Amino acid sequence: MASHIVGYPRMGPKRELKFALESFWDGKSTAEDLQKVSADLRSAIWKQMSEAGTKYIPSNTFAHYDQVLDTTAMLGAVPPRYGYTGGEIGLDVYFSMARGNASVPAMEMTKWFDTNYHYIVPELGPEVNFSYASHKAVNEYKEAKALGVETVPVLVGPVSYLLLSKAAKGVEKSFDLLSLLPKVLAVYKEVITELKAAGATWIQLDEPVLVMDLEGHKLEAFTGAYAELESTLSGLNVLVETYFADIPAEAYKTLTSLKGVTAFGFDLVRGTKTLDLVKASFPAGKYLFAGVVDGRNIWANDFAASLSTLEALEGVVGKDKLVVSTSCSLLHTAVDLVNETKLDDEIKSWLAFAAQKVVEVNALAKALAGHKDEALFSANAAALASRRSSPRVTNEGVQKAAAALKGSDHRRATNVSARLDAQQKKLNLPILPTTTIGSFPQTVELRRVRREYKAKKVSEEDYVKAMKEEIKKVVDLQEELDIDVLVHGEPERNDMVEYFGEQLSGFAFTANGWVQSYGSRCVKPPVIYGDVSRPKAMTVFWSAMAQSMTSRPMKGMLTGPVTILNWSFVRNDQPRHETCYQIALAIKDEVEDLEKGGINVIQIDEAALREGLPLRKSEHAFYLDWAVHSFRITNCGVQDTTQIHTHMCYSHFNDIIHSIIDMDADVITIENSRSDEKLLSVFREGVKYGAGIGPGVYDIHSPRIPSSEEIADRVNKMLAVLEQNILWVNPDCGLKTRKYTEVKPALKNMVDAAKLIRSQLASAK
């Protein structure tokens, strides 16, 4: 019985790739240095999977930014502003597309389906000159082969690539991206031909958009594309992989009828209904790659349940045609449980990171082939029983409080217009008030102090003193720049979710459980293993300290319940919405303590609310109902004069704008500049928004510093569709990934732009 891994984490067990990328970007190392680190990591990954007994080992899943950008490079689809003139695409052009450079902005970045991973959105139009411009897929296959490892090269499928793209600026909105399919397929044919010549016997084409609600003409595009590729694919075994949800019946029918395809991969963790489709009808003689090991969470697999599923499938597809696989790429999990020193033995026994999931896949494959590791299966059953019965998991008081939420929608008593009037009397803000999103740059020295405090090498007194000095520096800078509503800069926080999770019950934290979010950006999701509550105040001390340093309003900074949920590894033994309500009650306690502590503006970030939206439209309403309700729970008890902000970033928001309005926040700041101001189109189309709103005026994920004229131009575009009395001026997102040499001039230009337009509005009266 064979085993397969869809994809694997790239960063390395100690974030080796992150540090290599940042060293290269800072000019401290060469391209050769970066490539050496990358090659070493790939070699270790392939060796690990090979030694575990994995038959189908992926290659070309290792990206320096993301796999969609790799595909853009492969196709030579570089927007003209980056000055690409042909030939093999180098790192300079590649990273300019991802991050921008001193003269041009980066391409749009958005969430990869409903995950916290991101991809760079291709910008396409009829004038794009596609060409085979990156030989990475072939080179990595040859690299693995030279090490004695036979791999399955992985490509983003051609139809998914186009459907995940957008029309470039200036291209008609009506332009059909699928009309580019013949040009794209011509390059795919070259790549596939070269892979065959290099000796590849299998190829994996990821077509995850098949799990979405697709119109008939989009499904027809799959049929046409694979018919066109059929002769090129001849002689190869071809796996088309899907993941993240159930595949709809029509898409399943289309997929399993594709020409030239040998095998089909399905997510059977998040796509349990797909099982019924497989059992009802699976094409004879084809392989089924059964994704029974969860690639998106860190809980140990239930071997007995998975084996039962696999045995049932074996009866449908045949013993020699069933392959045990992960549900999706392991990119979305932490790397290796062996590196964990912070987790206690009980919780550790409940978990499986990427390295352990490779073992799980192979253990299931061997068991199915009649070589069951009885000791491993017994240990697995014992761990599952331990988790079910552990008193650490259940808190009766929390469950009662969450159950009592039913029957109320938890709205504030006064409408937003009246609240904004009351808040303005108290805050006395100018037209187009300026603010930032929360974090300020995290210097090497700041990270050192925080790290040493955690390691008990710095006393609490010295730690508080260092944080106070940093907060004072940030407050003074904002006053110097004349920003209207200030933040304390969050020097005490490494991560917006980790910080809160460390202070809430029901959470566990890893030492090295890093997961890639985009580029070199890694996050360390907390593990929610039990009922959630707040033992004591979490932010009041720092926010009150910061407010005492200024007469201007100081925002209290919190992460919202939906974002904490979506950016954590969530317990899988109760519905997600029940866990979210528990978190909401904990944040509600914090909001009310901040208000009592004299904080009049409180930001409750819901950066990940859109990210968690299910991929199927039929499931949207239920999710949005409990997600929006959870946010309202957090602030339903505050006074009218307390201004509640929220923040959202790097997702497509237009389709949920009515749910955003239903959150009933007083002010929302929202990413806008990097996505070509798509957000504004919803207001042009007539949606009325009565609360305060701050569409971001510049992209903080690029080192580029926008001019005051550029920012003023953005603000004027906003004023064309939004009332001046509700508009705020702010960056797209928090500033902690930037340097002060970038932040100071960018914020100065932002404030100058706001003042310029204020004076223009005043003189126009």
mmCIF file of N, CA, C and O in Angstrom, residues 670-750:
data_model
loop_
_atom_site.group_PDB
_atom_site.id
_atom_site.type_symbol
_atom_site.label_atom_id
_atom_site.label_comp_id
_atom_site.label_asym_id
_atom_site.label_seq_id
_atom_site.Cartn_x
_atom_site.Cartn_y
_atom_site.Cartn_z
ATOM 1 N N ILE A 670 -9.337 49.162 7.233
ATOM 2 C CA ILE A 670 -9.378 47.989 6.359
ATOM 3 C C ILE A 670 -8.353 48.120 5.230
ATOM 4 O O ILE A 670 -8.140 49.216 4.703
ATOM 5 N N GLU A 671 -7.686 47.020 4.912
ATOM 6 C CA GLU A 671 -6.685 47.023 3.841
ATOM 7 C C GLU A 671 -7.337 47.446 2.528
ATOM 8 O O GLU A 671 -8.428 47.015 2.195
ATOM 9 N N ASN A 672 -6.626 48.291 1.781
ATOM 10 C CA ASN A 672 -7.212 48.831 0.557
ATOM 11 C C ASN A 672 -6.176 49.096 -0.530
ATOM 12 O O ASN A 672 -6.416 48.821 -1.696
ATOM 13 N N SER A 673 -4.993 49.591 -0.145
ATOM 14 C CA SER A 673 -4.073 50.103 -1.162
ATOM 15 C C SER A 673 -3.439 48.999 -1.992
ATOM 16 O O SER A 673 -3.269 49.136 -3.200
ATOM 17 N N ARG A 674 -3.085 47.863 -1.362
ATOM 18 C CA ARG A 674 -2.385 46.830 -2.115
ATOM 19 C C ARG A 674 -3.312 46.089 -3.067
ATOM 20 O O ARG A 674 -2.878 45.487 -4.032
ATOM 21 N N SER A 675 -4.600 46.146 -2.777
ATOM 22 C CA SER A 675 -5.560 45.440 -3.637
ATOM 23 C C SER A 675 -6.176 46.380 -4.674
ATOM 24 O O SER A 675 -7.318 46.195 -5.087
ATOM 25 N N ASP A 676 -5.407 47.412 -5.062
ATOM 26 C CA ASP A 676 -5.859 48.354 -6.097
ATOM 27 C C ASP A 676 -7.196 49.000 -5.750
ATOM 28 O O ASP A 676 -8.034 49.248 -6.626
ATOM 29 N N GLU A 677 -7.411 49.224 -4.459
ATOM 30 C CA GLU A 677 -8.593 49.957 -3.995
ATOM 31 C C GLU A 677 -9.911 49.295 -4.423
ATOM 32 O O GLU A 677 -10.912 49.956 -4.642
ATOM 33 N N LYS A 678 -9.886 47.951 -4.504
ATOM 34 C CA LYS A 678 -11.107 47.229 -4.875
ATOM 35 C C LYS A 678 -12.229 47.502 -3.872
ATOM 36 O O LYS A 678 -13.397 47.490 -4.223
ATOM 37 N N LEU A 679 -11.828 47.717 -2.604
ATOM 38 C CA LEU A 679 -12.824 47.947 -1.562
ATOM 39 C C LEU A 679 -13.739 49.114 -1.927
ATOM 40 O O LEU A 679 -14.938 49.087 -1.661
ATOM 41 N N LEU A 680 -13.171 50.168 -2.525
ATOM 42 C CA LEU A 680 -13.960 51.366 -2.809
ATOM 43 C C LEU A 680 -15.077 51.095 -3.809
ATOM 44 O O LEU A 680 -16.089 51.789 -3.821
ATOM 45 N N SER A 681 -14.890 50.069 -4.644
ATOM 46 C CA SER A 681 -15.899 49.788 -5.675
ATOM 47 C C SER A 681 -17.247 49.449 -5.060
ATOM 48 O O SER A 681 -18.296 49.740 -5.642
ATOM 49 N N VAL A 682 -17.233 48.862 -3.884
ATOM 50 C CA VAL A 682 -18.501 48.468 -3.256
ATOM 51 C C VAL A 682 -19.303 49.707 -2.869
ATOM 52 O O VAL A 682 -20.531 49.706 -2.912
ATOM 53 N N PHE A 683 -18.602 50.791 -2.524
ATOM 54 C CA PHE A 683 -19.309 52.030 -2.182
ATOM 55 C C PHE A 683 -19.750 52.768 -3.446
ATOM 56 O O PHE A 683 -20.787 53.422 -3.467
ATOM 57 N N ARG A 684 -18.956 52.623 -4.516
ATOM 58 C CA ARG A 684 -19.371 53.210 -5.797
ATOM 59 C C ARG A 684 -20.656 52.562 -6.295
ATOM 60 O O ARG A 684 -21.434 53.176 -7.022
ATOM 61 N N GLU A 685 -20.837 51.294 -5.904
ATOM 62 C CA GLU A 685 -22.013 50.549 -6.367
ATOM 63 C C GLU A 685 -23.228 50.778 -5.483
ATOM 64 O O GLU A 685 -24.249 50.113 -5.619
ATOM 65 N N GLY A 686 -23.110 51.705 -4.526
ATOM 66 C CA GLY A 686 -24.290 52.141 -3.794
ATOM 67 C C GLY A 686 -24.455 51.647 -2.380
ATOM 68 O O GLY A 686 -25.455 51.964 -1.731
ATOM 69 N N VAL A 687 -23.502 50.872 -1.853
ATOM 70 C CA VAL A 687 -23.620 50.425 -0.465
ATOM 71 C C VAL A 687 -23.436 51.632 0.456
ATOM 72 O O VAL A 687 -22.473 52.395 0.320
ATOM 73 N N LYS A 688 -24.351 51.832 1.386
ATOM 74 C CA LYS A 688 -24.280 52.955 2.318
ATOM 75 C C LYS A 688 -23.610 52.504 3.605
ATOM 76 O O LYS A 688 -23.994 51.497 4.198
ATOM 77 N N TYR A 689 -22.595 53.261 4.014
ATOM 78 C CA TYR A 689 -21.862 52.918 5.232
ATOM 79 C C TYR A 689 -21.880 54.123 6.147
ATOM 80 O O TYR A 689 -21.385 55.196 5.787
ATOM 81 N N GLY A 690 -22.462 53.973 7.324
ATOM 82 C CA GLY A 690 -22.644 55.119 8.214
ATOM 83 C C GLY A 690 -21.634 55.233 9.329
ATOM 84 O O GLY A 690 -21.529 56.274 9.978
ATOM 85 N N ALA A 691 -20.866 54.179 9.575
ATOM 86 C CA ALA A 691 -19.860 54.218 10.637
ATOM 87 C C ALA A 691 -18.566 54.812 10.105
ATOM 88 O O ALA A 691 -18.405 55.058 8.908
ATOM 89 N N GLY A 692 -17.600 55.038 11.002
ATOM 90 C CA GLY A 692 -16.292 55.511 10.578
ATOM 91 C C GLY A 692 -15.562 54.430 9.805
ATOM 92 O O GLY A 692 -15.703 53.241 10.095
ATOM 93 N N ILE A 693 -14.781 54.857 8.807
ATOM 94 C CA ILE A 693 -14.064 53.875 7.998
ATOM 95 C C ILE A 693 -12.725 54.446 7.544
ATOM 96 O O ILE A 693 -12.637 55.605 7.139
ATOM 97 N N GLY A 694 -11.685 53.622 7.640
ATOM 98 C CA GLY A 694 -10.351 54.017 7.211
ATOM 99 C C GLY A 694 -9.773 53.018 6.234
ATOM 100 O O GLY A 694 -9.032 52.117 6.643
ATOM 101 N N PRO A 695 -10.090 53.131 4.936
ATOM 102 C CA PRO A 695 -9.418 52.268 3.956
ATOM 103 C C PRO A 695 -7.928 52.621 3.921
ATOM 104 O O PRO A 695 -7.569 53.799 3.854
ATOM 105 N N GLY A 696 -7.063 51.636 3.992
ATOM 106 C CA GLY A 696 -5.630 51.903 4.085
ATOM 107 C C GLY A 696 -5.117 52.750 2.936
ATOM 108 O O GLY A 696 -5.496 52.548 1.786
ATOM 109 N N VAL A 697 -4.222 53.703 3.259
ATOM 110 C CA VAL A 697 -3.719 54.614 2.227
ATOM 111 C C VAL A 697 -2.345 54.217 1.709
ATOM 112 O O VAL A 697 -1.872 54.770 0.720
ATOM 113 N N TYR A 698 -1.669 53.275 2.395
ATOM 114 C CA TYR A 698 -0.423 52.755 1.805
ATOM 115 C C TYR A 698 -0.134 51.355 2.327
ATOM 116 O O TYR A 698 -0.568 50.968 3.401
ATOM 117 N N ASP A 699 0.623 50.614 1.505
ATOM 118 C CA ASP A 699 0.922 49.194 1.751
ATOM 119 C C ASP A 699 2.122 49.070 2.675
ATOM 120 O O ASP A 699 3.229 49.474 2.323
ATOM 121 N N ILE A 700 1.928 48.480 3.845
ATOM 122 C CA ILE A 700 3.030 48.370 4.810
ATOM 123 C C ILE A 700 3.896 47.136 4.574
ATOM 124 O O ILE A 700 4.927 46.972 5.221
ATOM 125 N N HIS A 701 3.486 46.255 3.662
ATOM 126 C CA HIS A 701 4.282 45.054 3.413
ATOM 127 C C HIS A 701 5.362 45.281 2.361
ATOM 128 O O HIS A 701 6.063 44.352 1.984
ATOM 129 N N SER A 702 5.504 46.505 1.920
ATOM 130 C CA SER A 702 6.556 46.863 0.972
ATOM 131 C C SER A 702 7.456 47.906 1.621
ATOM 132 O O SER A 702 6.973 48.781 2.366
ATOM 133 N N PRO A 703 8.767 47.860 1.353
ATOM 134 C CA PRO A 703 9.663 48.878 1.908
ATOM 135 C C PRO A 703 9.489 50.240 1.248
ATOM 136 O O PRO A 703 10.029 51.240 1.712
ATOM 137 N N ARG A 704 8.716 50.278 0.186
ATOM 138 C CA ARG A 704 8.539 51.532 -0.561
ATOM 139 C C ARG A 704 7.842 52.591 0.292
ATOM 140 O O ARG A 704 6.881 52.306 1.004
ATOM 141 N N ILE A 705 8.319 53.850 0.199
ATOM 142 C CA ILE A 705 7.741 54.968 0.956
ATOM 143 C C ILE A 705 6.886 55.797 0.005
ATOM 144 O O ILE A 705 7.408 56.400 -0.944
ATOM 145 N N PRO A 706 5.575 55.850 0.210
ATOM 146 C CA PRO A 706 4.715 56.611 -0.694
ATOM 147 C C PRO A 706 4.858 58.113 -0.433
ATOM 148 O O PRO A 706 5.075 58.546 0.701
ATOM 149 N N SER A 707 4.704 58.916 -1.473
ATOM 150 C CA SER A 707 4.769 60.379 -1.313
ATOM 151 C C SER A 707 3.457 60.891 -0.736
ATOM 152 O O SER A 707 2.422 60.218 -0.793
ATOM 153 N N SER A 708 3.494 62.110 -0.204
ATOM 154 C CA SER A 708 2.268 62.712 0.328
ATOM 155 C C SER A 708 1.258 62.949 -0.793
ATOM 156 O O SER A 708 0.045 62.834 -0.593
ATOM 157 N N GLU A 709 1.758 63.246 -2.014
ATOM 158 C CA GLU A 709 0.866 63.453 -3.158
ATOM 159 C C GLU A 709 0.128 62.162 -3.507
ATOM 160 O O GLU A 709 -1.076 62.179 -3.803
ATOM 161 N N GLU A 710 0.856 61.052 -3.473
ATOM 162 C CA GLU A 710 0.235 59.757 -3.779
ATOM 163 C C GLU A 710 -0.840 59.422 -2.753
ATOM 164 O O GLU A 710 -1.933 58.951 -3.097
ATOM 165 N N ILE A 711 -0.528 59.672 -1.485
ATOM 166 C CA ILE A 711 -1.504 59.380 -0.424
ATOM 167 C C ILE A 711 -2.708 60.310 -0.549
ATOM 168 O O ILE A 711 -3.864 59.882 -0.404
ATOM 169 N N ALA A 712 -2.458 61.585 -0.835
ATOM 170 C CA ALA A 712 -3.562 62.538 -0.995
ATOM 171 C C ALA A 712 -4.477 62.111 -2.143
ATOM 172 O O ALA A 712 -5.710 62.218 -2.052
ATOM 173 N N ASP A 713 -3.872 61.599 -3.206
ATOM 174 C CA ASP A 713 -4.659 61.114 -4.338
ATOM 175 C C ASP A 713 -5.561 59.957 -3.912
ATOM 176 O O ASP A 713 -6.736 59.886 -4.300
ATOM 177 N N ARG A 714 -5.036 59.049 -3.082
ATOM 178 C CA ARG A 714 -5.847 57.929 -2.584
ATOM 179 C C ARG A 714 -7.010 58.444 -1.732
ATOM 180 O O ARG A 714 -8.146 57.967 -1.846
ATOM 181 N N VAL A 715 -6.712 59.413 -0.863
ATOM 182 C CA VAL A 715 -7.758 59.947 0.021
ATOM 183 C C VAL A 715 -8.849 60.625 -0.809
ATOM 184 O O VAL A 715 -10.043 60.486 -0.523
ATOM 185 N N ASN A 716 -8.457 61.345 -1.843
ATOM 186 C CA ASN A 716 -9.456 61.994 -2.697
ATOM 187 C C ASN A 716 -10.345 60.973 -3.395
ATOM 188 O O ASN A 716 -11.546 61.201 -3.582
ATOM 189 N N LYS A 717 -9.767 59.830 -3.789
ATOM 190 C CA LYS A 717 -10.580 58.764 -4.381
ATOM 191 C C LYS A 717 -11.600 58.243 -3.366
ATOM 192 O O LYS A 717 -12.728 57.905 -3.721
ATOM 193 N N MET A 718 -11.173 58.176 -2.106
ATOM 194 C CA MET A 718 -12.090 57.720 -1.057
ATOM 195 C C MET A 718 -13.214 58.738 -0.840
ATOM 196 O O MET A 718 -14.380 58.367 -0.664
ATOM 197 N N LEU A 719 -12.846 60.031 -0.882
ATOM 198 C CA LEU A 719 -13.848 61.075 -0.652
ATOM 199 C C LEU A 719 -14.883 61.132 -1.776
ATOM 200 O O LEU A 719 -15.972 61.678 -1.590
ATOM 201 N N ALA A 720 -14.555 60.555 -2.925
ATOM 202 C CA ALA A 720 -15.513 60.515 -4.031
ATOM 203 C C ALA A 720 -16.668 59.564 -3.740
ATOM 204 O O ALA A 720 -17.736 59.682 -4.349
ATOM 205 N N VAL A 721 -16.456 58.630 -2.798
ATOM 206 C CA VAL A 721 -17.503 57.635 -2.519
ATOM 207 C C VAL A 721 -17.893 57.566 -1.041
ATOM 208 O O VAL A 721 -18.844 56.886 -0.686
ATOM 209 N N LEU A 722 -17.151 58.274 -0.177
ATOM 210 C CA LEU A 722 -17.431 58.234 1.262
ATOM 211 C C LEU A 722 -17.564 59.654 1.815
ATOM 212 O O LEU A 722 -16.863 60.565 1.355
ATOM 213 N N GLU A 723 -18.417 59.837 2.816
ATOM 214 C CA GLU A 723 -18.591 61.148 3.441
ATOM 215 C C GLU A 723 -17.337 61.532 4.223
ATOM 216 O O GLU A 723 -16.725 60.694 4.887
ATOM 217 N N GLN A 724 -16.971 62.818 4.175
ATOM 218 C CA GLN A 724 -15.748 63.254 4.843
ATOM 219 C C GLN A 724 -15.826 63.105 6.355
ATOM 220 O O GLN A 724 -14.809 62.911 7.020
ATOM 221 N N ASN A 725 -17.025 63.157 6.912
ATOM 222 C CA ASN A 725 -17.136 63.086 8.375
ATOM 223 C C ASN A 725 -16.994 61.667 8.921
ATOM 224 O O ASN A 725 -16.938 61.468 10.136
ATOM 225 N N ILE A 726 -16.916 60.649 8.033
ATOM 226 C CA ILE A 726 -16.711 59.274 8.525
ATOM 227 C C ILE A 726 -15.346 58.717 8.117
ATOM 228 O O ILE A 726 -14.970 57.625 8.541
ATOM 229 N N LEU A 727 -14.598 59.448 7.282
ATOM 230 C CA LEU A 727 -13.352 58.909 6.726
ATOM 231 C C LEU A 727 -12.168 59.106 7.667
ATOM 232 O O LEU A 727 -11.941 60.204 8.184
ATOM 233 N N TRP A 728 -11.407 58.031 7.870
ATOM 234 C CA TRP A 728 -10.154 58.057 8.630
ATOM 235 C C TRP A 728 -8.989 57.840 7.674
ATOM 236 O O TRP A 728 -9.166 57.273 6.593
ATOM 237 N N VAL A 729 -7.801 58.262 8.105
ATOM 238 C CA VAL A 729 -6.593 58.117 7.283
ATOM 239 C C VAL A 729 -5.587 57.268 8.060
ATOM 240 O O VAL A 729 -5.168 57.646 9.168
ATOM 241 N N ASN A 730 -5.204 56.142 7.486
ATOM 242 C CA ASN A 730 -4.337 55.186 8.192
ATOM 243 C C ASN A 730 -3.639 54.273 7.191
ATOM 244 O O ASN A 730 -4.078 54.130 6.052
ATOM 245 N N PRO A 731 -2.548 53.607 7.617
ATOM 246 C CA PRO A 731 -1.913 52.602 6.748
ATOM 247 C C PRO A 731 -2.812 51.380 6.587
ATOM 248 O O PRO A 731 -3.830 51.241 7.263
ATOM 249 N N ASP A 732 -2.382 50.471 5.711
ATOM 250 C CA ASP A 732 -3.133 49.233 5.476
ATOM 251 C C ASP A 732 -3.162 48.320 6.698
ATOM 252 O O ASP A 732 -4.131 47.614 6.932
ATOM 253 N N CYS A 733 -2.055 48.280 7.450
ATOM 254 C CA CYS A 733 -1.915 47.262 8.487
ATOM 255 C C CYS A 733 -0.892 47.739 9.517
ATOM 256 O O CYS A 733 -0.397 48.872 9.441
ATOM 257 N N GLY A 734 -0.567 46.873 10.502
ATOM 258 C CA GLY A 734 0.415 47.204 11.528
ATOM 259 C C GLY A 734 1.814 47.352 10.948
ATOM 260 O O GLY A 734 2.115 46.871 9.852
ATOM 261 N N LEU A 735 2.707 48.021 11.703
ATOM 262 C CA LEU A 735 4.012 48.437 11.182
ATOM 263 C C LEU A 735 5.183 47.626 11.708
ATOM 264 O O LEU A 735 6.334 47.995 11.482
ATOM 265 N N LYS A 736 4.920 46.513 12.393
ATOM 266 C CA LYS A 736 6.026 45.856 13.081
ATOM 267 C C LYS A 736 7.034 45.191 12.151
ATOM 268 O O LYS A 736 8.174 44.980 12.541
ATOM 269 N N THR A 737 6.651 44.894 10.919
ATOM 270 C CA THR A 737 7.603 44.258 9.993
ATOM 271 C C THR A 737 8.476 45.283 9.267
ATOM 272 O O THR A 737 9.375 44.900 8.519
ATOM 273 N N ARG A 738 8.221 46.570 9.493
ATOM 274 C CA ARG A 738 8.983 47.622 8.810
ATOM 275 C C ARG A 738 10.088 48.179 9.724
ATOM 276 O O ARG A 738 10.128 47.898 10.920
ATOM 277 N N LYS A 739 10.954 48.994 9.138
ATOM 278 C CA LYS A 739 12.015 49.660 9.885
ATOM 279 C C LYS A 739 11.591 51.099 10.162
ATOM 280 O O LYS A 739 10.805 51.682 9.404
ATOM 281 N N TYR A 740 12.166 51.704 11.209
ATOM 282 C CA TYR A 740 11.831 53.095 11.522
ATOM 283 C C TYR A 740 12.220 54.030 10.383
ATOM 284 O O TYR A 740 11.564 55.058 10.155
ATOM 285 N N THR A 741 13.281 53.691 9.654
ATOM 286 C CA THR A 741 13.701 54.532 8.528
ATOM 287 C C THR A 741 12.652 54.551 7.421
ATOM 288 O O THR A 741 12.635 55.458 6.589
ATOM 289 N N GLU A 742 11.774 53.552 7.393
ATOM 290 C CA GLU A 742 10.667 53.517 6.433
ATOM 291 C C GLU A 742 9.398 54.102 7.042
ATOM 292 O O GLU A 742 8.651 54.836 6.381
ATOM 293 N N VAL A 743 9.177 53.806 8.323
ATOM 294 C CA VAL A 743 7.928 54.188 8.985
ATOM 295 C C VAL A 743 7.819 55.704 9.176
ATOM 296 O O VAL A 743 6.774 56.307 8.902
ATOM 297 N N LYS A 744 8.894 56.341 9.638
ATOM 298 C CA LYS A 744 8.823 57.785 9.938
ATOM 299 C C LYS A 744 8.451 58.618 8.718
ATOM 300 O O LYS A 744 7.493 59.399 8.767
ATOM 301 N N PRO A 745 9.165 58.468 7.581
ATOM 302 C CA PRO A 745 8.782 59.294 6.432
ATOM 303 C C PRO A 745 7.411 58.929 5.867
ATOM 304 O O PRO A 745 6.675 59.811 5.405
ATOM 305 N N ALA A 746 7.048 57.647 5.913
ATOM 306 C CA ALA A 746 5.741 57.243 5.379
ATOM 307 C C ALA A 746 4.612 57.852 6.210
ATOM 308 O O ALA A 746 3.631 58.383 5.658
ATOM 309 N N LEU A 747 4.744 57.803 7.535
ATOM 310 C CA LEU A 747 3.701 58.382 8.393
ATOM 311 C C LEU A 747 3.678 59.902 8.286
ATOM 312 O O LEU A 747 2.608 60.524 8.331
ATOM 313 N N LYS A 748 4.843 60.519 8.147
ATOM 314 C CA LYS A 748 4.881 61.985 7.954
ATOM 315 C C LYS A 748 4.125 62.363 6.693
ATOM 316 O O LYS A 748 3.304 63.307 6.693
ATOM 317 N N ASN A 749 4.375 61.620 5.620
ATOM 318 C CA ASN A 749 3.676 61.897 4.359
ATOM 319 C C ASN A 749 2.177 61.659 4.493
ATOM 320 O O ASN A 749 1.371 62.378 3.901
ATOM 321 N N MET A 750 1.803 60.649 5.280
ATOM 322 C CA MET A 750 0.383 60.363 5.501
ATOM 323 C C MET A 750 -0.297 61.530 6.220
ATOM 324 O O MET A 750 -1.377 61.988 5.822
#
